[in-house]
PDB file of C-alpha atoms in Angstrom:
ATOM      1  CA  UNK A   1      74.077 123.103 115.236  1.00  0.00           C
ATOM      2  CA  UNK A   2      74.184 121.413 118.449  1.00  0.00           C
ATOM      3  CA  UNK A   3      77.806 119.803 117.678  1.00  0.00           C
ATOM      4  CA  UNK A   4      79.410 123.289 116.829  1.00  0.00           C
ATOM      5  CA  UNK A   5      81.307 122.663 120.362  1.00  0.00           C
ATOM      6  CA  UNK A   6      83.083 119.655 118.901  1.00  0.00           C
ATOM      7  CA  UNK A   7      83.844 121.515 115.339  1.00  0.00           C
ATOM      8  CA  UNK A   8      85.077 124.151 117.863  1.00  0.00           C
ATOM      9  CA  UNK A   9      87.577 121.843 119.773  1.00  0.00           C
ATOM     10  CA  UNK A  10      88.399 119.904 115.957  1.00  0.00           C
ATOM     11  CA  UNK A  11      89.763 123.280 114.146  1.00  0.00           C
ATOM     12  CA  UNK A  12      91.900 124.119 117.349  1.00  0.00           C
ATOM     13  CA  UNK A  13      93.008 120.665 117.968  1.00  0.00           C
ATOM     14  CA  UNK A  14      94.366 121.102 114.116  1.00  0.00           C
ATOM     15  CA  UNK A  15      95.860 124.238 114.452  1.00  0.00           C
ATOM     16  CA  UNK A  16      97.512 122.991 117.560  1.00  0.00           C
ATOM     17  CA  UNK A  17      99.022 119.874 115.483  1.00  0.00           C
ATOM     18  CA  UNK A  18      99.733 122.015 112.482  1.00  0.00           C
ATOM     19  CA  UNK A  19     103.984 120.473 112.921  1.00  0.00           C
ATOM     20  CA  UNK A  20     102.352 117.053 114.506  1.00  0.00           C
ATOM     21  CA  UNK A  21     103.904 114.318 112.843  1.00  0.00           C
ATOM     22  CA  UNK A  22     105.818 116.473 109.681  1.00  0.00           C
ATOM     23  CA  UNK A  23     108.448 114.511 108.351  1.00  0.00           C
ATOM     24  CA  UNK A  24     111.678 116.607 108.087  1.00  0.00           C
ATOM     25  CA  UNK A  25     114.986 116.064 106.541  1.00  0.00           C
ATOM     26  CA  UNK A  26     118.088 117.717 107.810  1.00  0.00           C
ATOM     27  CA  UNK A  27     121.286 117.485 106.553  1.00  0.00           C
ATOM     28  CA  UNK A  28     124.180 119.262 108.123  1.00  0.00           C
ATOM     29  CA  UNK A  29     128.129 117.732 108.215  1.00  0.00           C
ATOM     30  CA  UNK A  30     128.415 119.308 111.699  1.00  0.00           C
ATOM     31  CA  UNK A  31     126.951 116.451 114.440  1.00  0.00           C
ATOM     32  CA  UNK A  32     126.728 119.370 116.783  1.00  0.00           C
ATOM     33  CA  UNK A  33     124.540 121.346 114.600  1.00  0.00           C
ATOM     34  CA  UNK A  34     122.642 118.238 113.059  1.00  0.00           C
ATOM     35  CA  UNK A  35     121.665 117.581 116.835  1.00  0.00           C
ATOM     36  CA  UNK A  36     120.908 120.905 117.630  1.00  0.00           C
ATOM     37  CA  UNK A  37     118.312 121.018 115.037  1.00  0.00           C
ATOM     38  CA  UNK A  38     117.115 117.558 115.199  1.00  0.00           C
ATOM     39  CA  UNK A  39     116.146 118.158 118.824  1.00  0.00           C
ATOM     40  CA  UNK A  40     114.202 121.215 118.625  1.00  0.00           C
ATOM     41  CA  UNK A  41     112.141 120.130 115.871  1.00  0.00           C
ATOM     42  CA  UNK A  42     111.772 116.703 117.324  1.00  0.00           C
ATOM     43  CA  UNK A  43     110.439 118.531 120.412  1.00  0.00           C
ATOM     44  CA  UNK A  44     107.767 119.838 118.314  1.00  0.00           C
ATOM     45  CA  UNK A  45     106.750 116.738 117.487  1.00  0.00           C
ATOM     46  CA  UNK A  46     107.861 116.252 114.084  1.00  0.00           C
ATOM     47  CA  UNK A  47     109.783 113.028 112.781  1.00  0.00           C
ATOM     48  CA  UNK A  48     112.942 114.012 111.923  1.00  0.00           C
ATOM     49  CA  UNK A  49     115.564 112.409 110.075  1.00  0.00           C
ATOM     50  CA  UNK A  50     119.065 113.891 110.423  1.00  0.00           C
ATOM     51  CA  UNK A  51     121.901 113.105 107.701  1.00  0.00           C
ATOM     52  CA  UNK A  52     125.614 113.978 108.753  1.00  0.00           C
ATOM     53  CA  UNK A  53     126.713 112.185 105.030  1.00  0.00           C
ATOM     54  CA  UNK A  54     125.132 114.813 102.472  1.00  0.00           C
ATOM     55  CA  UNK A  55     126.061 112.099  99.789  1.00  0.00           C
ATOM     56  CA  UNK A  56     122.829 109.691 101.060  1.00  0.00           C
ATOM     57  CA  UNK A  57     120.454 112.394 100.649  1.00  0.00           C
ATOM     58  CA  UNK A  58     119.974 111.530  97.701  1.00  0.00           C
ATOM     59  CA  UNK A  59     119.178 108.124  97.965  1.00  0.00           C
ATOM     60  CA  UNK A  60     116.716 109.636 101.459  1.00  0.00           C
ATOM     61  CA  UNK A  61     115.306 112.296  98.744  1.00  0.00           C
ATOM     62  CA  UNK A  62     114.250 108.970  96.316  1.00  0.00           C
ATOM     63  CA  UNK A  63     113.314 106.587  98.711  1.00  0.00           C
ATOM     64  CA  UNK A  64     109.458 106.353  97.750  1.00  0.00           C
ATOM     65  CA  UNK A  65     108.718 105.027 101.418  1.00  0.00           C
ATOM     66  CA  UNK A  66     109.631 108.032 103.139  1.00  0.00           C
ATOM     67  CA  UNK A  67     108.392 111.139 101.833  1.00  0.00           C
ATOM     68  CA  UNK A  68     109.743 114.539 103.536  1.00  0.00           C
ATOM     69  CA  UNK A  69     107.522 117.891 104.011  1.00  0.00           C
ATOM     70  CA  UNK A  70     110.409 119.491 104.435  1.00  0.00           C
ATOM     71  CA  UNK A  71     114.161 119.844 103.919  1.00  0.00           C
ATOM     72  CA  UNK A  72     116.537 121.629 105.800  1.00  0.00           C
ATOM     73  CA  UNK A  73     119.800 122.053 104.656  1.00  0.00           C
ATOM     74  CA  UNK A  74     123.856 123.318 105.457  1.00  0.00           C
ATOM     75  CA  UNK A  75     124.988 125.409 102.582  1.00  0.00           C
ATOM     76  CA  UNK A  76     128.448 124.445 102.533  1.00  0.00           C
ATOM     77  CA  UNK A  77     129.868 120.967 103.425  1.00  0.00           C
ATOM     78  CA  UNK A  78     132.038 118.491 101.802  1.00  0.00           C
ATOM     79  CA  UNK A  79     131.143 116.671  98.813  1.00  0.00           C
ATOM     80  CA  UNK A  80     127.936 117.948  98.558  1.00  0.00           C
ATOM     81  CA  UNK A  81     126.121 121.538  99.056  1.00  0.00           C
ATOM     82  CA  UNK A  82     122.998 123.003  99.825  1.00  0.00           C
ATOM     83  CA  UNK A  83     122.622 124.341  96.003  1.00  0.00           C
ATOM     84  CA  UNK A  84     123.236 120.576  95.563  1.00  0.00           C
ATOM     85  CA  UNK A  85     119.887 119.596  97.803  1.00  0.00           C
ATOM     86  CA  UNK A  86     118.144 122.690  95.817  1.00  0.00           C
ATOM     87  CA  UNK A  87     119.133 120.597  92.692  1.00  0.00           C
ATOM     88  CA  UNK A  88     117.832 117.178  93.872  1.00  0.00           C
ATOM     89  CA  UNK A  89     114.384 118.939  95.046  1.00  0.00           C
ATOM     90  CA  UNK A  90     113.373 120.919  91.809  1.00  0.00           C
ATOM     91  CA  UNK A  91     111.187 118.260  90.822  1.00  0.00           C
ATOM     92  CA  UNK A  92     109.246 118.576  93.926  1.00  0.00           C
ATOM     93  CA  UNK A  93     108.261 121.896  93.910  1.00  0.00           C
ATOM     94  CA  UNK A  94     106.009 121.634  96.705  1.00  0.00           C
ATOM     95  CA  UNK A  95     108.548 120.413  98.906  1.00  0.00           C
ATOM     96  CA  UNK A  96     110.331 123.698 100.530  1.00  0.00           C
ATOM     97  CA  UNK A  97     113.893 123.954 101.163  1.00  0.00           C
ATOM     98  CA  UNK A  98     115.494 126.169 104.144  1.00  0.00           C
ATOM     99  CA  UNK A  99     119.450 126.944 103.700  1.00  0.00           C
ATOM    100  CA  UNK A 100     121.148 127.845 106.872  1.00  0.00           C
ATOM    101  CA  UNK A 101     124.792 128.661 106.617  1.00  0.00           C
ATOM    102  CA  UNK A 102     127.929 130.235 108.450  1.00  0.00           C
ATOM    103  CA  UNK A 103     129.065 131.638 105.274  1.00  0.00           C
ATOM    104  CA  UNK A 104     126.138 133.728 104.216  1.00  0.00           C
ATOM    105  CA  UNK A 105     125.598 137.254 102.725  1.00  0.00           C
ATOM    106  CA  UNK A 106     122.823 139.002 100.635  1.00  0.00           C
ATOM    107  CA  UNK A 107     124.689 137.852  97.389  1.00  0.00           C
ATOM    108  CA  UNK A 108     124.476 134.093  98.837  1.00  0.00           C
ATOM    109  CA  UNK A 109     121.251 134.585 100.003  1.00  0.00           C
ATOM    110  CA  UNK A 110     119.742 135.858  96.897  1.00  0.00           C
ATOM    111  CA  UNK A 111     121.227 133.092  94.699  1.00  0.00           C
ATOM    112  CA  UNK A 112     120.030 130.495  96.575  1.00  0.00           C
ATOM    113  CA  UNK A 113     116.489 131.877  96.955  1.00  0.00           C
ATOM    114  CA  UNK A 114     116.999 132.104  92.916  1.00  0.00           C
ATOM    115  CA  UNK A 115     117.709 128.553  92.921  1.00  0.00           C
ATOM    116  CA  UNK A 116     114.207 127.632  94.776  1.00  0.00           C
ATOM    117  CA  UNK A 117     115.073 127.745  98.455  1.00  0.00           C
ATOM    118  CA  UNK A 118     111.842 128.633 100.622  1.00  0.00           C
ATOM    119  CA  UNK A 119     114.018 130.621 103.128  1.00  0.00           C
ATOM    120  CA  UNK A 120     117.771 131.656 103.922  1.00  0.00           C
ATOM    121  CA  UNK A 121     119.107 131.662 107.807  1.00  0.00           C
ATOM    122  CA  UNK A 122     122.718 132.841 108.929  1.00  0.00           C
ATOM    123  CA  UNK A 123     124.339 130.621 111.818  1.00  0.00           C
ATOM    124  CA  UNK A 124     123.935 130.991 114.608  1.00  0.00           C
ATOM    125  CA  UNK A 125     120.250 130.336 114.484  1.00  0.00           C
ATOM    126  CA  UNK A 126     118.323 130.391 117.235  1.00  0.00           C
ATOM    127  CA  UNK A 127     115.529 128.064 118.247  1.00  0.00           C
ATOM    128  CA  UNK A 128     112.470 130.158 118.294  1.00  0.00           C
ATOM    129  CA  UNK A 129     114.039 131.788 114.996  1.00  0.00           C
ATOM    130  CA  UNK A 130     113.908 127.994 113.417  1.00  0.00           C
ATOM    131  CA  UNK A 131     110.553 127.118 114.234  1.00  0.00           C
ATOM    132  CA  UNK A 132     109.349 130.167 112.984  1.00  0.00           C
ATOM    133  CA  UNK A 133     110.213 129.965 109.769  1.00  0.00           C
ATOM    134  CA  UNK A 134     109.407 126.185 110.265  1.00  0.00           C
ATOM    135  CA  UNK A 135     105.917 127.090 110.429  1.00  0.00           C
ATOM    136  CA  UNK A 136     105.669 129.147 107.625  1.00  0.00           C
ATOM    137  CA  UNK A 137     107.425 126.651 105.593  1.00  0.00           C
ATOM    138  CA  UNK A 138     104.753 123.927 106.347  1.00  0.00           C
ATOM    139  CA  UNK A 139     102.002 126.509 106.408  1.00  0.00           C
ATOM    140  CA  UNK A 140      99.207 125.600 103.786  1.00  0.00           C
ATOM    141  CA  UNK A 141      98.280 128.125 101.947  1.00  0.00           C
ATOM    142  CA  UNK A 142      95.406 130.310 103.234  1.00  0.00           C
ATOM    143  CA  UNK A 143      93.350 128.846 100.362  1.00  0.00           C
ATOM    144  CA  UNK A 144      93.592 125.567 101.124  1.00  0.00           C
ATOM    145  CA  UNK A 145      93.428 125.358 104.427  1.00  0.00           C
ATOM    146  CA  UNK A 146      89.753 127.409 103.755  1.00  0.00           C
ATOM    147  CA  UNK A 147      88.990 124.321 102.031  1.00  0.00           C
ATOM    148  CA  UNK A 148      90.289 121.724 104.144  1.00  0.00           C
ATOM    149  CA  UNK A 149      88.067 123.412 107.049  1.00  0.00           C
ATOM    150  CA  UNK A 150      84.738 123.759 104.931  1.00  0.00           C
ATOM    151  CA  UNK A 151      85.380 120.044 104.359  1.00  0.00           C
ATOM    152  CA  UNK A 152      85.846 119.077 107.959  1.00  0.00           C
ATOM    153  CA  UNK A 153      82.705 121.702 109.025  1.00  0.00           C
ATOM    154  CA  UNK A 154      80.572 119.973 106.074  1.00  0.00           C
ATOM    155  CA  UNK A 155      81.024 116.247 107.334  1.00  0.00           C
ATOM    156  CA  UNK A 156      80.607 116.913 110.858  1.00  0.00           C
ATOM    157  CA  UNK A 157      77.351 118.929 109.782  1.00  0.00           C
ATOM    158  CA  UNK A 158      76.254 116.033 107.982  1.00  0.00           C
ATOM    159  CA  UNK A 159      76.872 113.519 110.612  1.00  0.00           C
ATOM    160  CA  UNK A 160      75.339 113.254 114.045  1.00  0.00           C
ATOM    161  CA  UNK A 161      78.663 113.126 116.307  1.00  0.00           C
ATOM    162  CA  UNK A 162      76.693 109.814 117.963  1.00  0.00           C
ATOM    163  CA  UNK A 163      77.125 107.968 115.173  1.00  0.00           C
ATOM    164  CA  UNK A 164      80.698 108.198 114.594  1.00  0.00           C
ATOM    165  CA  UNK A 165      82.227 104.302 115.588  1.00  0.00           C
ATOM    166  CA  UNK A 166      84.735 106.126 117.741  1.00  0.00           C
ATOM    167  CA  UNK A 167      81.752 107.374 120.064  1.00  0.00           C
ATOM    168  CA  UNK A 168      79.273 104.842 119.607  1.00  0.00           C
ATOM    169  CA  UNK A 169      81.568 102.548 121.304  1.00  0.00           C
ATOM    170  CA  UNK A 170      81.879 104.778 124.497  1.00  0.00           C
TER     171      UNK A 170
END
C-alpha cells in the first residue's frame, strides 16, 4: 500500500496524455484550413497527418504501417467527399470520423451521422470547440478504461516499485 503515491501520479500522468501521441488524419482541400487544424491538434501533442489531395486518402486509410485513431474530414471538396471518407472507414468501425463543413444544415448533419460519422461541426470552428469533441472522439469508453486502470493498479500491487529495471538502475 506503500506505492499508492506512484499509482496516484500513474492514473493522472494517463489522463494527462489521454491525446499524447494519437495519430490523426485530416483531410481538407483548403491549405488554410488543413493548417489550421493540423496545428492545434499537433499542439496537443498528437501526430498528425494532413492531406490537401482527398484522392490519397485512400491509399493513407490502407497503408497497414500507419494506423489512424482518428479521421477528420471536409465534407465537400473536389473529387472526393467526406461521405466518401465515411465510405472508406465502415470497415473500421472503431475508427471515428468528424465532418466539418461550410455547407452544413440539420438535413446534412443528420445524413452524415446516418452514414457513421462520430460528430458533425459547421465552419468556422473554433479551437477549443475542436479539441473538445477531439476528446470525446478518442475517449475510451468508461468500461474500458475501468479495466485498463484495474490492470495498471493490479501490476503495480503486485510488484514492489524497487524492482522495476527503470528504478533499479537509479
Amino acid at each position: 500500500m506503500g506505492d499508492s503515491p506512484y499509482v496516484a501520479a500513474l492514473f493522472f500522468e494517463k489522463i494527462m496524455d489521454e491525446l499524447q501521441d494519437k495519430s490523426v488524419l485530416v483531410v481538407d482541400d483548403d491549405p488554410g484550413m488543413l493548417r489550421a487544424m493540423t496545428k492545434v491538434l499537433a499542439s496537443e501533442g498528437m501526430q498528425v497527418t494532413g492531406v490537401s489531395d482527398p484522392v490519397a486518402v485512400a491509399k493513407r486509410l490502407a497503408d497497414s504501417e500507419k494506423r489512424f485513431d482518428l479521421v477528420i474530414t471536409d465534407l465537400r471538396m473536389p473529387m472526393f467527399s467526406g461521405r466518401g471518407v465515411l465510405a472508406l472507414t465502415s470497415a473500421l468501425p472503431e475508427l471515428p470520423v468528424i465532418i466539418i463543413t461550410a455547407f452544413g444544415g440539420a438535413d446534412v448533419e443528420a445524413q452524415t451521422l446516418g452514414l457513421g460519422a462520430f460528430a458533425f461541426l459547421e465552419k468556422p470552428v473554433s479551437a477549443a470547440e475542436l479539441l473538445e469533441v477531439v476528446r470525446r472522439a478518442l475517449a475510451k469508453p468508461p468500461l474500458q478504461r475501468l479495466f485498463d486502470d484495474l490492470v495498471v493498479a493490479m501490476i503495480f500491487a503486485l510488484i514492489p516499485i524497487g524492482a522495476l529495471p527503470c528504478v533499479a538502475i537509479l
